């Protein structure tokens, strides 16, 4: 009888120890390193109807730290090229006559919070998929440019709305090359296995600048850029501030609306992500 008791006790200890070891050796997904590729689009003074007809390349790298199976924080660096032209505004004769265009390379750093709708546990078939939402804040740089007679010209130094020119009243200051963004978006992600995930995400940014496209307020007098009595040739700004001369009679009268300063510029990215899980071996939490 005593022999059977000790045998049973030994068996119980062995089973308990094995279960405890297995729990401690459980795989926990601590975070992810990810990369993404996709497209970007701009919305603003040259694209007032939110058309999606000038998609340009975008890319990102990021690190996501998981706080359980539903919540994570992400820090990322992204690149997006944006641009548009008034030639696409076929619905508005004035905008077509305005004939402005731009491109800009946007470099962005963001901090975001991600919230999964379902429990997400890579390596567990019943928990390998979830939709999610994300929101946060970021800072980005931009530098719009256009082409004049085939030459690439950066628009900010030109002061196309009279910025930085002493003969413009009231004075207009040059706009910053930096802006703040507030990304908000949604996506879906799927764990291929316990090591690799794939995702698709759409991320919209509201920004604090109206000069992503170099267009915001009103035209200024062309004399602010060029004195006809001068022996010097007109600067590039003279031709870039009002390009309606390429479509007919110039419309850039001083004080006439060139853009809408009450509406800040925005842009959106849509990307496919591949992420690689960082794992630890310890007892996972219930959440």
Coordinates of N, CA, C and O in Angstrom, one line a residue, residues 57-216:
X57 N 4.3 56.3 -55.0 CA 4.9 55.3 -54.1 C 5.0 55.7 -52.7 O 5.2 56.9 -52.3
X58 N 4.9 54.7 -51.8 CA 5.1 54.9 -50.3 C 5.7 53.7 -49.7 O 5.6 52.6 -50.2
X59 N 6.4 53.9 -48.6 CA 7.1 52.7 -47.9 C 7.2 53.1 -46.4 O 7.2 54.2 -46.0
X60 N 7.4 52.1 -45.6 CA 7.5 52.3 -44.2 C 8.4 51.2 -43.5 O 8.4 50.0 -44.1
X61 N 9.0 51.5 -42.4 CA 9.6 50.5 -41.5 C 9.1 50.8 -40.1 O 8.9 52.0 -39.8
X62 N 8.9 49.8 -39.3 CA 8.3 50.1 -37.9 C 8.7 49.0 -36.9 O 9.0 47.9 -37.3
X63 N 8.5 49.4 -35.7 CA 8.6 48.4 -34.6 C 7.3 48.5 -33.8 O 6.9 49.6 -33.4
X64 N 6.7 47.4 -33.5 CA 5.5 47.3 -32.7 C 5.7 46.5 -31.4 O 6.2 45.4 -31.5
X65 N 5.4 47.1 -30.3 CA 5.5 46.5 -29.0 C 4.1 46.0 -28.6 O 3.2 46.9 -28.5
X66 N 4.0 44.8 -28.3 CA 2.7 44.2 -27.9 C 2.5 44.3 -26.4 O 3.4 44.0 -25.6
X67 N 1.3 44.7 -26.0 CA 0.9 44.7 -24.6 C -0.3 43.8 -24.4 O -1.4 44.3 -24.3
X68 N -0.1 42.5 -24.5 CA -1.1 41.6 -24.5 C -1.5 41.3 -26.0 O -0.8 41.6 -26.9
X69 N -2.7 40.7 -26.1 CA -3.1 40.2 -27.4 C -4.1 41.2 -28.2 O -4.5 40.9 -29.3
X70 N -4.4 42.3 -27.5 CA -5.3 43.3 -28.1 C -4.7 44.6 -28.4 O -5.1 45.4 -29.3
X71 N -3.7 45.0 -27.6 CA -3.2 46.4 -27.6 C -1.7 46.4 -27.9 O -1.0 45.6 -27.4
X72 N -1.3 47.4 -28.7 CA 0.2 47.5 -29.1 C 0.5 49.0 -29.3 O -0.4 49.8 -29.6
X73 N 1.7 49.3 -29.2 CA 2.2 50.6 -29.5 C 3.3 50.5 -30.6 O 4.0 49.5 -30.7
X74 N 3.3 51.5 -31.5 CA 4.1 51.4 -32.7 C 4.9 52.6 -33.0 O 4.3 53.7 -32.8
X75 N 6.2 52.5 -33.3 CA 7.0 53.7 -33.7 C 7.4 53.3 -35.1 O 7.9 52.2 -35.4
X76 N 7.3 54.3 -36.1 CA 7.6 54.0 -37.4 C 8.2 55.2 -38.2 O 8.0 56.4 -37.8
X77 N 8.9 54.9 -39.3 CA 9.4 55.9 -40.2 C 8.9 55.6 -41.6 O 9.0 54.4 -42.0
X78 N 8.3 56.6 -42.2 CA 7.7 56.4 -43.5 C 8.1 57.4 -44.6 O 8.5 58.5 -44.2
X79 N 8.0 57.0 -45.8 CA 8.3 57.8 -47.0 C 7.0 57.8 -47.8 O 6.4 56.7 -48.1
X80 N 6.6 58.9 -48.3 CA 5.5 59.0 -49.3 C 5.7 60.1 -50.3 O 6.2 61.2 -49.9
X81 N 5.5 59.8 -51.5 CA 5.6 60.8 -52.6 C 4.2 61.2 -52.9 O 3.3 60.4 -53.1
X82 N 3.9 62.6 -52.9 CA 2.6 63.1 -53.2 C 2.7 64.1 -54.3 O 3.7 64.7 -54.5
X83 N 1.6 64.3 -55.0 CA 1.6 65.4 -56.0 C 0.3 65.4 -56.7 O -0.6 64.5 -56.6
X84 N 0.0 66.5 -57.4 CA -1.2 66.7 -58.2 C -1.1 67.8 -59.2 O -0.1 68.6 -59.1
X85 N -2.0 67.9 -60.1 CA -2.0 69.0 -61.1 C -3.4 69.4 -61.4 O -4.4 68.6 -61.4
X86 N -3.6 70.7 -61.7 CA -4.9 71.3 -62.0 C -5.4 70.7 -63.3 O -6.6 70.9 -63.6
X87 N -4.6 70.1 -64.1 CA -5.1 69.6 -65.4 C -6.1 68.4 -65.1 O -6.9 68.1 -66.0
X88 N -6.1 67.9 -63.9 CA -7.1 66.8 -63.6 C -8.4 67.3 -63.1 O -9.3 66.6 -62.9
X89 N -8.5 68.7 -62.9 CA -9.7 69.2 -62.3 C -10.7 69.6 -63.5 O -11.0 70.8 -63.6
X90 N -11.1 68.6 -64.2 CA -12.0 68.8 -65.3 C -13.4 69.3 -64.9 O -14.2 69.9 -65.8
X91 N -13.8 69.2 -63.6 CA -15.1 69.6 -63.2 C -15.1 71.1 -62.9 O -16.2 71.7 -62.7
X92 N -13.9 71.8 -62.9 CA -13.9 73.2 -62.4 C -13.0 74.0 -63.4 O -11.8 73.8 -63.5
X93 N -13.6 74.8 -64.2 CA -12.9 75.6 -65.3 C -11.9 76.5 -64.7 O -10.8 76.7 -65.2
X94 N -12.2 77.2 -63.5 CA -11.3 78.1 -62.9 C -10.0 77.4 -62.5 O -8.9 77.9 -62.7
X95 N -10.2 76.2 -61.8 CA -9.0 75.4 -61.4 C -8.2 75.0 -62.6 O -6.9 75.0 -62.5
X96 N -8.8 74.6 -63.7 CA -8.0 74.2 -64.8 C -7.3 75.4 -65.4 O -6.1 75.2 -65.8
X97 N -7.9 76.6 -65.4 CA -7.2 77.8 -65.9 C -6.1 78.1 -64.9 O -5.1 78.7 -65.4
X98 N -6.2 77.9 -63.7 CA -5.2 78.2 -62.7 C -3.9 77.5 -63.0 O -2.8 78.0 -62.9
X99 N -4.0 76.2 -63.4 CA -2.9 75.4 -64.0 C -1.7 75.2 -63.1 O -0.6 75.2 -63.6
X100 N -1.9 75.1 -61.8 CA -0.8 74.8 -60.9 C -0.6 73.3 -60.7 O -1.5 72.5 -61.0
X101 N 0.6 73.0 -60.3 CA 1.0 71.6 -60.1 C 2.1 71.5 -59.1 O 2.8 72.5 -58.8
X102 N 2.3 70.4 -58.5 CA 3.4 70.2 -57.5 C 3.7 68.7 -57.3 O 2.8 67.8 -57.7
X103 N 4.8 68.4 -56.8 CA 5.2 67.1 -56.2 C 6.0 67.4 -54.9 O 6.6 68.4 -54.7
X104 N 5.9 66.4 -54.0 CA 6.7 66.6 -52.8 C 7.0 65.2 -52.2 O 6.2 64.3 -52.3
X105 N 8.3 65.1 -51.7 CA 8.7 63.9 -50.9 C 8.4 64.1 -49.4 O 9.0 65.1 -48.9
X106 N 7.7 63.3 -48.8 CA 7.3 63.4 -47.4 C 8.0 62.3 -46.6 O 7.9 61.1 -46.9
X107 N 8.8 62.7 -45.6 CA 9.4 61.8 -44.7 C 8.8 62.0 -43.3 O 8.8 63.1 -42.8
X108 N 8.4 60.9 -42.7 CA 7.5 61.0 -41.5 C 8.0 60.1 -40.4 O 8.4 58.9 -40.7
X109 N 7.9 60.6 -39.2 CA 8.1 59.7 -38.0 C 6.8 59.8 -37.2 O 6.3 60.8 -36.9
X110 N 6.3 58.6 -36.8 CA 5.0 58.5 -36.1 C 5.1 57.6 -34.8 O 5.9 56.7 -34.8
X111 N 4.2 57.9 -33.9 CA 4.0 57.1 -32.7 C 2.5 56.8 -32.7 O 1.7 57.7 -32.7
X112 N 2.1 55.5 -32.8 CA 0.7 55.1 -32.9 C 0.3 54.0 -31.9 O 1.2 53.3 -31.4
X113 N -0.9 54.0 -31.6 CA -1.5 52.9 -30.8 C -2.4 52.0 -31.7 O -3.2 52.5 -32.5
X114 N -2.2 50.7 -31.6 CA -3.0 49.7 -32.4 C -3.9 49.0 -31.5 O -3.5 48.6 -30.3
X115 N -5.1 48.7 -31.9 CA -6.2 48.1 -31.1 C -6.8 46.9 -32.0 O -7.5 47.2 -32.9
X116 N -6.5 45.7 -31.6 CA -7.1 44.5 -32.3 C -8.5 44.3 -31.9 O -8.9 44.4 -30.7
X117 N -9.4 43.9 -32.9 CA -10.8 43.6 -32.6 C -10.9 42.1 -32.0 O -11.7 41.9 -31.2
X118 N -10.0 41.2 -32.4 CA -9.9 39.9 -32.0 C -8.6 39.6 -31.3 O -7.6 40.3 -31.5
X119 N -8.6 38.6 -30.4 CA -7.3 38.1 -29.8 C -6.4 37.7 -30.9 O -6.8 36.9 -31.8
X120 N -5.2 38.2 -30.9 CA -4.2 37.9 -32.0 C -3.0 37.1 -31.3 O -2.3 37.7 -30.6
X121 N -2.9 35.8 -31.7 CA -1.8 35.0 -31.1 C -1.2 34.2 -32.3 O -1.7 33.1 -32.6
X122 N -0.1 34.7 -32.9 CA 0.5 34.0 -34.0 C 1.0 32.6 -33.5 O 1.5 32.4 -32.4
X123 N 0.7 31.6 -34.4 CA 1.0 30.2 -34.0 C -0.1 29.5 -33.5 O -0.1 28.3 -33.4
X124 N -1.2 30.2 -33.1 CA -2.5 29.6 -32.7 C -3.5 29.7 -33.8 O -4.0 30.8 -34.1
X125 N -3.9 28.6 -34.5 CA -4.8 28.7 -35.6 C -6.1 29.4 -35.4 O -6.6 30.1 -36.3
X126 N -6.6 29.3 -34.2 CA -7.9 30.0 -33.9 C -7.8 31.4 -33.6 O -8.8 32.1 -33.5
X127 N -6.5 31.9 -33.5 CA -6.3 33.3 -33.1 C -5.3 34.0 -34.1 O -4.5 34.8 -33.7
X128 N -5.3 33.6 -35.3 CA -4.3 34.0 -36.3 C -4.7 35.1 -37.2 O -4.0 35.5 -38.2
X129 N -5.9 35.8 -36.9 CA -6.4 36.8 -37.8 C -7.2 37.8 -37.0 O -7.9 37.5 -36.1
X130 N -7.0 39.1 -37.4 CA -7.8 40.1 -36.7 C -7.9 41.4 -37.6 O -6.8 41.8 -38.2
X131 N -9.0 42.1 -37.6 CA -9.0 43.5 -38.1 C -8.5 44.4 -36.9 O -8.6 44.0 -35.7
X132 N -8.0 45.6 -37.2 CA -7.6 46.5 -36.2 C -7.7 47.9 -36.6 O -7.9 48.2 -37.8
X133 N -7.7 48.8 -35.6 CA -7.7 50.3 -35.9 C -6.4 50.8 -35.3 O -5.8 50.2 -34.3
X134 N -6.0 52.0 -35.8 CA -4.7 52.6 -35.3 C -4.9 54.1 -35.3 O -5.6 54.6 -36.2
X135 N -4.3 54.8 -34.4 CA -4.3 56.2 -34.4 C -3.0 56.7 -33.6 O -2.5 56.0 -32.8
X136 N -2.6 58.0 -33.9 CA -1.4 58.5 -33.3 C -1.1 59.9 -33.7 O -2.0 60.6 -34.1
X137 N 0.2 60.2 -33.6 CA 0.7 61.5 -34.0 C 2.1 61.4 -34.6 O 2.8 60.4 -34.3
X138 N 2.4 62.3 -35.4 CA 3.7 62.3 -36.0 C 4.3 63.6 -36.5 O 3.6 64.6 -36.4
X139 N 5.5 63.6 -36.9 CA 6.1 64.8 -37.5 C 6.7 64.5 -38.8 O 7.1 63.3 -39.0
X140 N 6.6 65.4 -39.8 CA 7.0 65.1 -41.2 C 7.7 66.3 -41.8 O 7.4 67.4 -41.4
X141 N 8.5 66.0 -42.7 CA 9.2 67.1 -43.6 C 8.6 67.0 -45.0 O 8.3 65.9 -45.4
X142 N 8.6 68.1 -45.7 CA 8.1 68.2 -47.0 C 8.8 69.3 -47.7 O 9.2 70.3 -47.1
X143 N 8.9 69.3 -49.0 CA 9.5 70.3 -49.8 C 8.9 70.3 -51.2 O 9.5 69.7 -52.1
X144 N 7.8 71.0 -51.5 CA 7.1 70.9 -52.8 C 8.0 71.5 -53.9 O 8.7 72.5 -53.7
X145 N 7.9 70.9 -55.0 CA 8.6 71.4 -56.2 C 7.7 71.2 -57.5 O 6.7 70.5 -57.5
X146 N 8.1 71.9 -58.5 CA 7.4 71.9 -59.8 C 8.4 71.9 -60.9 O 9.6 72.2 -60.6
X147 N 8.0 71.7 -62.1 CA 8.9 71.8 -63.3 C 8.5 72.9 -64.1 O 7.4 73.2 -64.5
X148 N 9.6 73.7 -64.5 CA 9.4 74.8 -65.4 C 10.4 74.7 -66.5 O 11.6 74.7 -66.3
X149 N 9.8 74.5 -67.7 CA 10.7 74.3 -68.9 C 11.6 73.1 -68.7 O 12.8 73.1 -69.1
X150 N 11.1 72.1 -68.1 CA 11.9 70.8 -67.8 C 12.8 70.9 -66.7 O 13.4 69.9 -66.4
X151 N 12.9 72.0 -66.0 CA 13.8 72.2 -64.8 C 13.0 72.0 -63.5 O 11.9 72.6 -63.3
X152 N 13.5 71.2 -62.6 CA 12.9 71.0 -61.3 C 13.3 72.2 -60.4 O 14.4 72.5 -60.2
X153 N 12.2 72.8 -59.9 CA 12.4 74.0 -59.0 C 11.7 73.8 -57.7 O 10.4 73.6 -57.7
X154 N 12.3 73.9 -56.6 CA 11.7 73.9 -55.3 C 10.9 75.2 -55.0 O 11.5 76.3 -55.2
X155 N 9.7 75.0 -54.6 CA 8.8 76.2 -54.6 C 8.9 77.0 -53.3 O 8.6 78.2 -53.4
X156 N 9.2 76.4 -52.2 CA 9.3 77.2 -51.0 C 10.2 78.4 -51.0 O 9.9 79.5 -50.7
X157 N 11.5 78.2 -51.5 CA 12.4 79.4 -51.6 C 11.9 80.4 -52.6 O 12.3 81.6 -52.5
X158 N 11.1 80.1 -53.5 CA 10.6 81.1 -54.5 C 9.5 82.0 -53.9 O 9.3 83.1 -54.4
X159 N 8.9 81.6 -52.9 CA 7.8 82.5 -52.3 C 6.7 82.8 -53.2 O 6.4 84.0 -53.5
X160 N 6.1 81.8 -53.8 CA 5.1 82.0 -54.9 C 3.8 82.8 -54.4 O 3.1 83.2 -55.3
X161 N 3.6 82.9 -53.1 CA 2.5 83.7 -52.7 C 3.0 84.9 -51.9 O 2.3 85.5 -51.1
X162 N 4.2 85.3 -52.3 CA 4.8 86.6 -51.8 C 5.5 86.4 -50.4 O 5.9 87.4 -49.8
X163 N 5.7 85.1 -50.0 CA 6.4 84.9 -48.7 C 7.8 85.4 -48.7 O 8.6 85.2 -49.7
X164 N 8.2 86.2 -47.7 CA 9.5 86.6 -47.5 C 9.9 87.8 -48.4 O 11.1 88.2 -48.5
X165 N 9.0 88.4 -49.1 CA 9.3 89.6 -50.0 C 8.9 90.9 -49.3 O 7.7 91.1 -48.8
X166 N 9.8 91.8 -49.3 CA 9.6 93.1 -48.5 C 8.6 93.9 -49.2 O 8.0 94.8 -48.5
X167 N 8.3 93.8 -50.5 CA 7.3 94.7 -51.1 C 5.9 94.1 -51.2 O 5.1 94.5 -51.9
X168 N 5.7 93.1 -50.3 CA 4.3 92.5 -50.2 C 3.7 93.0 -48.9 O 4.4 92.8 -47.8
X169 N 2.5 93.6 -48.9 CA 1.9 94.1 -47.7 C 0.5 93.5 -47.6 O -0.3 93.6 -48.6
X170 N 0.1 92.9 -46.4 CA 0.9 92.7 -45.3 C 2.0 91.6 -45.5 O 1.8 90.8 -46.4
X171 N 3.0 91.6 -44.8 CA 4.1 90.7 -45.0 C 3.7 89.3 -44.8 O 2.9 89.0 -43.9
X172 N 4.2 88.4 -45.6 CA 3.9 87.0 -45.5 C 5.2 86.2 -45.2 O 6.2 86.4 -45.9
X173 N 5.2 85.4 -44.1 CA 6.4 84.7 -43.8 C 6.5 83.4 -44.6 O 5.5 82.8 -44.9
X174 N 7.7 82.9 -44.9 CA 7.9 81.6 -45.5 C 7.4 80.5 -44.6 O 7.5 80.6 -43.4
X175 N 6.7 79.5 -45.2 CA 6.2 78.4 -44.4 C 7.3 77.5 -44.0 O 8.3 77.4 -44.6
X176 N 7.0 76.7 -43.0 CA 8.0 75.7 -42.5 C 8.1 74.5 -43.4 O 7.2 74.2 -44.2
X177 N 9.2 73.9 -43.3 CA 9.4 72.6 -44.1 C 9.0 71.4 -43.2 O 9.1 70.3 -43.7
X178 N 8.5 71.7 -42.0 CA 8.0 70.6 -41.1 C 6.6 70.8 -40.8 O 6.0 71.9 -40.8
X179 N 5.9 69.7 -40.5 CA 4.5 69.7 -40.2 C 4.2 68.6 -39.2 O 5.0 67.7 -39.0
X180 N 3.0 68.7 -38.5 CA 2.6 67.6 -37.6 C 1.4 66.9 -38.3 O 0.6 67.5 -38.9
X181 N 1.5 65.6 -38.2 CA 0.4 64.7 -38.7 C -0.3 64.0 -37.6 O 0.3 63.7 -36.6
X182 N -1.6 63.7 -37.9 CA -2.4 62.9 -37.0 C -3.0 61.7 -37.8 O -4.0 61.8 -38.4
X183 N -2.2 60.6 -37.8 CA -2.7 59.4 -38.6 C -3.8 58.7 -37.9 O -3.7 58.5 -36.7
X184 N -4.8 58.3 -38.6 CA -5.8 57.4 -38.2 C -6.2 56.4 -39.3 O -6.2 56.8 -40.5
X185 N -6.3 55.2 -38.9 CA -6.6 54.2 -40.0 C -7.0 52.9 -39.5 O -7.4 52.7 -38.3
X186 N -7.1 51.9 -40.4 CA -7.6 50.6 -40.1 C -6.8 49.6 -41.0 O -6.3 49.9 -42.0
X187 N -6.8 48.3 -40.5 CA -6.2 47.3 -41.3 C -6.7 45.9 -40.9 O -7.5 45.7 -40.0
X188 N -6.1 44.9 -41.6 CA -6.3 43.5 -41.2 C -5.0 42.8 -41.3 O -4.1 43.2 -42.1
X189 N -4.8 41.9 -40.3 CA -3.5 41.2 -40.3 C -3.7 39.7 -40.1 O -4.7 39.3 -39.4
X190 N -2.8 38.9 -40.6 CA -2.9 37.4 -40.6 C -1.6 36.9 -40.3 O -0.6 37.2 -40.8
X191 N -1.5 35.9 -39.3 CA -0.3 35.3 -38.9 C -0.1 34.0 -39.8 O -0.9 33.1 -39.7
X192 N 0.9 34.1 -40.7 CA 1.3 32.9 -41.5 C 1.7 31.7 -40.6 O 1.3 30.6 -40.8
X193 N 2.5 32.0 -39.6 CA 3.0 31.1 -38.6 C 3.4 31.9 -37.4 O 3.0 33.1 -37.2
X194 N 4.1 31.3 -36.4 CA 4.4 32.0 -35.2 C 5.5 33.0 -35.4 O 5.9 33.7 -34.4
X195 N 6.1 33.1 -36.6 CA 7.2 34.0 -36.8 C 6.9 35.1 -37.8 O 7.4 36.2 -37.6
X196 N 6.0 34.9 -38.7 CA 5.7 35.9 -39.8 C 4.3 36.2 -39.9 O 3.4 35.3 -39.9
X197 N 4.0 37.5 -40.0 CA 2.6 38.0 -40.2 C 2.6 38.9 -41.5 O 3.6 39.5 -41.9
X198 N 1.4 38.9 -42.1 CA 1.2 39.9 -43.2 C -0.1 40.7 -42.9 O -0.9 40.3 -42.1
X199 N -0.1 41.9 -43.5 CA -1.2 42.8 -43.2 C -1.4 43.8 -44.3 O -0.5 44.0 -45.2
X200 N -2.6 44.4 -44.4 CA -2.9 45.4 -45.3 C -3.5 46.6 -44.5 O -4.4 46.3 -43.7
X201 N -3.0 47.8 -44.7 CA -3.4 48.9 -43.8 C -3.7 50.2 -44.7 O -2.9 50.5 -45.6
X202 N -4.7 50.9 -44.4 CA -5.0 52.2 -44.9 C -4.9 53.2 -43.8 O -5.5 53.1 -42.8
X203 N -4.0 54.3 -44.0 CA -3.7 55.2 -43.0 C -3.9 56.7 -43.5 O -3.2 57.1 -44.5
X204 N -4.8 57.4 -42.9 CA -5.1 58.8 -43.4 C -4.5 59.8 -42.4 O -4.6 59.6 -41.2
X205 N -3.8 60.8 -43.0 CA -3.2 61.8 -42.1 C -3.9 63.2 -42.3 O -4.0 63.7 -43.4
X206 N -4.4 63.7 -41.2 CA -4.7 65.2 -41.1 C -3.5 65.9 -40.7 O -2.7 65.4 -39.8
X207 N -3.1 67.0 -41.3 CA -1.9 67.7 -41.0 C -2.1 69.1 -40.5 O -3.3 69.6 -40.6
X208 N -1.1 69.8 -40.1 CA -1.2 71.1 -39.6 C -0.7 72.2 -40.6 O -0.6 73.3 -40.3
X209 N -0.4 71.7 -41.8 CA 0.0 72.7 -42.8 C -0.9 72.8 -44.0 O -1.6 71.8 -44.4
X210 N -1.0 73.9 -44.6 CA -1.8 74.1 -45.9 C -0.8 74.3 -47.0 O -1.3 74.7 -48.1
X211 N 0.4 74.0 -46.8 CA 1.4 74.3 -47.9 C 2.1 73.0 -48.4 O 3.2 73.1 -49.0
X212 N 1.5 71.9 -48.2 CA 2.1 70.6 -48.7 C 2.1 70.8 -50.2 O 3.0 70.2 -50.9
X213 N 1.2 71.5 -50.8 CA 1.1 71.7 -52.3 C 1.6 73.1 -52.7 O 1.5 73.5 -53.9
X214 N 2.1 74.0 -51.7 CA 2.6 75.3 -52.0 C 1.4 76.3 -52.4 O 1.7 77.3 -53.0
X215 N 0.2 75.9 -52.1 CA -1.0 76.7 -52.4 C -1.8 76.9 -51.2 O -2.2 75.9 -50.5
X216 N -2.1 78.1 -50.8 CA -2.9 78.4 -49.6 C -3.8 79.6 -49.7 O -5.0 79.5 -49.4

